[in-house]
Amino acid sequence: MCGIIGIVGTTPVQSRLIDSLKRLEYRGYDSAGIAGVVDGHVERRRAKGKIRALEEVLAADPLNATVGIGHTRWATHGGPSTRNAHPQTAGRVTLVHNGIIENYAELREALKKQGRTFESETDTEVIAQLLDAELKTRPPLDALKATLDQLTGAYALAVLIDGEDELIMGARRGSPLVVGYGEGEMFLGSDALAVGPFTNRIAYLDEGDYVAIDHHTARIFDETGQPVERPVTTVPASAALVEKGNYRHFMEKEIHDQPEGCQHTIAAYVDPLTDHTSVAGDIDWAKLERVQIVACGTSYIAGLMGKYLIERLADLPVDVEIASEFRYRQPALRPGSLAVAMSQSGETADTLAALRYCQAKGMLTAAVVNAQESTMAREVDVVWPIHCGPEIGVASTKAFTAQVCVLTAVAIAAARARGRIDEAEEQRLVKVLLEAPRLVAESIKLEDAVKGIAQEVSKARDVLFLGRGPMYPLALEGALKLKEISYIHAEGYAAGELKHGPIALVDEDTPIVILAPFDSYFEKSASNMQEVMARGGQVIFITDPEGEKHAPAGARVVVTAPKSDPLISPLVLAAPVQLLAYYVAVQKGADVDQPRNLAKSVTVE
Ligand code: AGP
């Protein structure tokens, strides 16, 4: 939820801390702050709002330090304010925190009884107060360990101590933290992107690890206090990968990245020479009785798409559930069945908790993730990476289509393994999948047609998205995209459900987006189109060339995507849906890449 950076440097650190926080803003942007060692003492600068507010503070009052930490916040305990902004300070301690301390209230009461007073409403300040108390009787690392042992909940920390000019301490449990290895400089960051401008040599801390970095070394300890080594890897997240290029927003860039993204994804799951699938994992698909997918948001919708694909092709039962509901309802699970966590970040707390619940029930576990070094990726039996490159826009686009590509390959592989299709059909389906990137690129060219209706849609109070079959999950995704970046209320519905209630919403002010390629559902979708037009609904009909020919007259607009096999039509029709949300948001002047109240990775429950 929040972004953390720490630099033990040899040159002025202010601008580098700010640059890194700008790369981390997608994690949260309610407030921001930095702190550094100035003439032996720690000073801090903070501001409510985005990084640019902090830059204004620094323009008037620069921080002249070479060792420092920084933080960009997504508020959990205590609203967005300068007082609640990180870094938080108590006595000799100044620190930044990502996560939620679940026992902070009782700790806060106990500290108050010891005579300590609090400046903020945050759980983070409790950590600083605890550590300051421990420092009275212990050296820094022992004091940190003693503090961590009192905490329940999730944290990633970066800590400065007054009087320790060349030391930054860090710790992680439930929220990611990496160590960056530079030349005579060392770094801490929430992820590889945070330290990407300074180094590509990264060590990922494990759950419970804590660390002390100085200019040349990182001393890492596990949760028992034993010194450990964590492997230093060279990461590919090059600076270029996270720049916008000539696009106005990361989301726009990432929509356009999809053909290439899907190509990378598919290439990892099929053999183009033999047209066979190659899906990792020691899974006996023939004997497998059930798959349980757990996820949140767009990843949940990708999982729903996977259900349609895997059940139709492989005749294998698939349940898909919202992660935050799943583990609290005590679901009936069977050891040996397969649990699949879907997550772009690999750090979503709800999904991680649901995954761990499945593991505790003896299930085989897989993760469909973009961040291959994420917590989820490191805890499952098999990782199915989506390989679409860093996704910075808070609204997920290329990760969605990449996830669907992975599940399409999994569905084909499972169908083959279960004898539902023969080799020839597997090869035909693989060839179809290999066409997807080209057709997605064609579909993105519908940009102008979609932009043309964005102005009208931007005035709507409510928008309905309707679809049947695999177009139903895409209808959900279209509604989610529109809601989260344009703030217009939208709902995705199974088109057949319209007459069971939602049709009451339809009037001449209601844009209705109907997703209907010319497939086995088309006739019924065309009837739905008639039903809403009869009530004045303004239909935006997204179809393909055959569908355009057969569409009932009267649609407000028809957007014609390229013809595609039903196996990949959700991938091909995703772009117009994403572009509609994007251009409506642009039309409304909304903050496309950092919508209000949201964060890219929700690492708290
Ligand atoms: C998608 O556009 C949203 N930003 C959000 O629903 C997101 O999909 C969800 O928070 C899950 O994130 P994850 O894929 O990183 O687990």
PDB file of C-alpha atoms in Angstrom, residues 100-215:
ATOM      1  CA  ILE A 100      -0.737  -2.626   9.397  1.00  0.00           C
ATOM      2  CA  ILE A 101       0.201  -3.321  13.024  1.00  0.00           C
ATOM      3  CA  GLU A 102      -2.806  -5.181  14.377  1.00  0.00           C
ATOM      4  CA  ASN A 103      -1.948  -4.845  18.072  1.00  0.00           C
ATOM      5  CA  TYR A 104      -1.025  -1.171  17.869  1.00  0.00           C
ATOM      6  CA  ALA A 105      -3.868  -0.034  20.150  1.00  0.00           C
ATOM      7  CA  GLU A 106      -2.770  -2.055  23.176  1.00  0.00           C
ATOM      8  CA  LEU A 107       0.882  -1.189  22.527  1.00  0.00           C
ATOM      9  CA  ARG A 108      -0.059   2.474  22.317  1.00  0.00           C
ATOM     10  CA  GLU A 109      -1.932   2.296  25.630  1.00  0.00           C
ATOM     11  CA  ALA A 110       0.995   0.561  27.323  1.00  0.00           C
ATOM     12  CA  LEU A 111       3.422   3.190  26.029  1.00  0.00           C
ATOM     13  CA  LYS A 112       1.139   5.985  27.198  1.00  0.00           C
ATOM     14  CA  LYS A 113       1.164   4.423  30.670  1.00  0.00           C
ATOM     15  CA  GLN A 114       4.949   4.692  30.531  1.00  0.00           C
ATOM     16  CA  GLY A 115       4.484   8.410  30.021  1.00  0.00           C
ATOM     17  CA  ARG A 116       4.982   8.546  26.295  1.00  0.00           C
ATOM     18  CA  THR A 117       2.937  11.013  24.255  1.00  0.00           C
ATOM     19  CA  PHE A 118       1.895  10.579  20.624  1.00  0.00           C
ATOM     20  CA  GLU A 119       1.888  13.117  17.813  1.00  0.00           C
ATOM     21  CA  SER A 120      -0.039  11.145  15.197  1.00  0.00           C
ATOM     22  CA  GLU A 121      -2.956   8.704  14.868  1.00  0.00           C
ATOM     23  CA  THR A 122      -0.796   6.164  13.076  1.00  0.00           C
ATOM     24  CA  ASP A 123       0.120   2.611  14.012  1.00  0.00           C
ATOM     25  CA  THR A 124       3.572   3.466  12.640  1.00  0.00           C
ATOM     26  CA  GLU A 125       4.366   5.891  15.433  1.00  0.00           C
ATOM     27  CA  VAL A 126       3.830   3.052  17.909  1.00  0.00           C
ATOM     28  CA  ILE A 127       6.731   1.197  16.278  1.00  0.00           C
ATOM     29  CA  ALA A 128       8.945   4.283  16.569  1.00  0.00           C
ATOM     30  CA  GLN A 129       8.015   4.762  20.231  1.00  0.00           C
ATOM     31  CA  LEU A 130       8.643   1.085  21.021  1.00  0.00           C
ATOM     32  CA  LEU A 131      12.020   1.143  19.294  1.00  0.00           C
ATOM     33  CA  ASP A 132      13.037   4.357  21.041  1.00  0.00           C
ATOM     34  CA  ALA A 133      12.189   2.734  24.370  1.00  0.00           C
ATOM     35  CA  GLU A 134      14.216  -0.379  23.541  1.00  0.00           C
ATOM     36  CA  LEU A 135      17.207   1.764  22.485  1.00  0.00           C
ATOM     37  CA  LYS A 136      17.556   2.951  26.075  1.00  0.00           C
ATOM     38  CA  THR A 137      18.959  -0.464  26.995  1.00  0.00           C
ATOM     39  CA  ARG A 138      20.069  -2.154  23.775  1.00  0.00           C
ATOM     40  CA  PRO A 139      22.194  -1.483  20.700  1.00  0.00           C
ATOM     41  CA  PRO A 140      20.211  -0.681  17.541  1.00  0.00           C
ATOM     42  CA  LEU A 141      19.846  -4.135  15.976  1.00  0.00           C
ATOM     43  CA  ASP A 142      18.969  -5.819  19.271  1.00  0.00           C
ATOM     44  CA  ALA A 143      16.512  -3.021  20.003  1.00  0.00           C
ATOM     45  CA  LEU A 144      14.936  -3.537  16.563  1.00  0.00           C
ATOM     46  CA  LYS A 145      14.626  -7.293  17.129  1.00  0.00           C
ATOM     47  CA  ALA A 146      13.052  -6.719  20.554  1.00  0.00           C
ATOM     48  CA  THR A 147      10.601  -4.287  18.957  1.00  0.00           C
ATOM     49  CA  LEU A 148       9.638  -6.610  16.092  1.00  0.00           C
ATOM     50  CA  ASP A 149       8.968  -9.426  18.562  1.00  0.00           C
ATOM     51  CA  GLN A 150       6.220  -7.284  20.133  1.00  0.00           C
ATOM     52  CA  LEU A 151       4.414  -6.541  16.876  1.00  0.00           C
ATOM     53  CA  THR A 152       1.460  -8.442  15.444  1.00  0.00           C
ATOM     54  CA  GLY A 153       0.598  -7.643  11.840  1.00  0.00           C
ATOM     55  CA  ALA A 154       2.399  -6.645   8.679  1.00  0.00           C
ATOM     56  CA  TYR A 155       5.357  -4.326   8.218  1.00  0.00           C
ATOM     57  CA  ALA A 156       8.121  -3.291   5.920  1.00  0.00           C
ATOM     58  CA  LEU A 157      10.326  -0.746   7.694  1.00  0.00           C
ATOM     59  CA  ALA A 158      13.244   1.592   7.019  1.00  0.00           C
ATOM     60  CA  VAL A 159      14.706   3.175  10.151  1.00  0.00           C
ATOM     61  CA  LEU A 160      17.168   5.974  10.928  1.00  0.00           C
ATOM     62  CA  ILE A 161      18.632   6.371  14.416  1.00  0.00           C
ATOM     63  CA  ASP A 162      19.956   9.672  15.720  1.00  0.00           C
ATOM     64  CA  GLY A 163      23.692   9.328  16.269  1.00  0.00           C
ATOM     65  CA  GLU A 164      24.055   6.435  13.804  1.00  0.00           C
ATOM     66  CA  ASP A 165      25.112   8.443  10.758  1.00  0.00           C
ATOM     67  CA  GLU A 166      25.814   5.598   8.337  1.00  0.00           C
ATOM     68  CA  LEU A 167      23.120   3.113   9.343  1.00  0.00           C
ATOM     69  CA  ILE A 168      19.683   2.317   7.980  1.00  0.00           C
ATOM     70  CA  MET A 169      17.862  -0.625   9.473  1.00  0.00           C
ATOM     71  CA  GLY A 170      15.027  -2.462   7.759  1.00  0.00           C
ATOM     72  CA  ALA A 171      12.627  -5.318   8.403  1.00  0.00           C
ATOM     73  CA  ARG A 172       9.815  -7.147   6.636  1.00  0.00           C
ATOM     74  CA  ARG A 173       6.879  -9.290   7.566  1.00  0.00           C
ATOM     75  CA  GLY A 174       3.822  -9.397   5.280  1.00  0.00           C
ATOM     76  CA  SER A 175       4.997  -6.464   3.151  1.00  0.00           C
ATOM     77  CA  PRO A 176       7.863  -6.692   0.650  1.00  0.00           C
ATOM     78  CA  LEU A 177      11.299  -5.131   1.148  1.00  0.00           C
ATOM     79  CA  VAL A 178      14.430  -5.504  -0.989  1.00  0.00           C
ATOM     80  CA  VAL A 179      18.104  -4.671  -0.400  1.00  0.00           C
ATOM     81  CA  GLY A 180      19.895  -2.924  -3.297  1.00  0.00           C
ATOM     82  CA  TYR A 181      23.642  -3.338  -3.717  1.00  0.00           C
ATOM     83  CA  GLY A 182      25.437  -0.316  -5.226  1.00  0.00           C
ATOM     84  CA  GLU A 183      29.047   0.770  -5.589  1.00  0.00           C
ATOM     85  CA  GLY A 184      29.915   2.155  -2.148  1.00  0.00           C
ATOM     86  CA  GLU A 185      26.213   2.754  -1.591  1.00  0.00           C
ATOM     87  CA  MET A 186      23.418   0.522  -0.341  1.00  0.00           C
ATOM     88  CA  PHE A 187      19.654   0.768  -0.685  1.00  0.00           C
ATOM     89  CA  LEU A 188      16.371  -0.459   0.759  1.00  0.00           C
ATOM     90  CA  GLY A 189      13.130  -0.360  -1.213  1.00  0.00           C
ATOM     91  CA  SER A 190       9.575  -1.715  -1.378  1.00  0.00           C
ATOM     92  CA  ASP A 191      10.394  -3.439  -4.662  1.00  0.00           C
ATOM     93  CA  ALA A 192      12.938  -3.624  -7.444  1.00  0.00           C
ATOM     94  CA  LEU A 193      11.409  -0.581  -9.138  1.00  0.00           C
ATOM     95  CA  ALA A 194      12.131   1.561  -6.081  1.00  0.00           C
ATOM     96  CA  VAL A 195      15.873   0.984  -6.328  1.00  0.00           C
ATOM     97  CA  GLY A 196      15.861   0.463 -10.104  1.00  0.00           C
ATOM     98  CA  PRO A 197      17.526   3.821 -10.942  1.00  0.00           C
ATOM     99  CA  PHE A 198      20.415   3.085  -8.580  1.00  0.00           C
ATOM    100  CA  THR A 199      21.153  -0.616  -8.998  1.00  0.00           C
ATOM    101  CA  ASN A 200      19.879  -3.805 -10.585  1.00  0.00           C
ATOM    102  CA  ARG A 201      21.525  -6.038  -7.959  1.00  0.00           C
ATOM    103  CA  ILE A 202      18.821  -6.959  -5.510  1.00  0.00           C
ATOM    104  CA  ALA A 203      18.352  -9.300  -2.536  1.00  0.00           C
ATOM    105  CA  TYR A 204      14.789 -10.031  -1.501  1.00  0.00           C
ATOM    106  CA  LEU A 205      14.299 -10.221   2.256  1.00  0.00           C
ATOM    107  CA  ASP A 206      12.296 -13.207   3.489  1.00  0.00           C
ATOM    108  CA  GLU A 207       9.347 -13.094   5.886  1.00  0.00           C
ATOM    109  CA  GLY A 208      10.609 -12.065   9.322  1.00  0.00           C
ATOM    110  CA  ASP A 209      14.042 -10.894   8.121  1.00  0.00           C
ATOM    111  CA  TYR A 210      15.602  -7.716   9.456  1.00  0.00           C
ATOM    112  CA  VAL A 211      18.691  -5.958   8.135  1.00  0.00           C
ATOM    113  CA  ALA A 212      21.302  -3.271   8.819  1.00  0.00           C
ATOM    114  CA  ILE A 213      22.853  -1.552   5.825  1.00  0.00           C
ATOM    115  CA  ASP A 214      25.839   0.834   5.695  1.00  0.00           C
ATOM    116  CA  HIS A 215      27.810   2.075   2.693  1.00  0.00           C
TER     117      HIS A 215
END
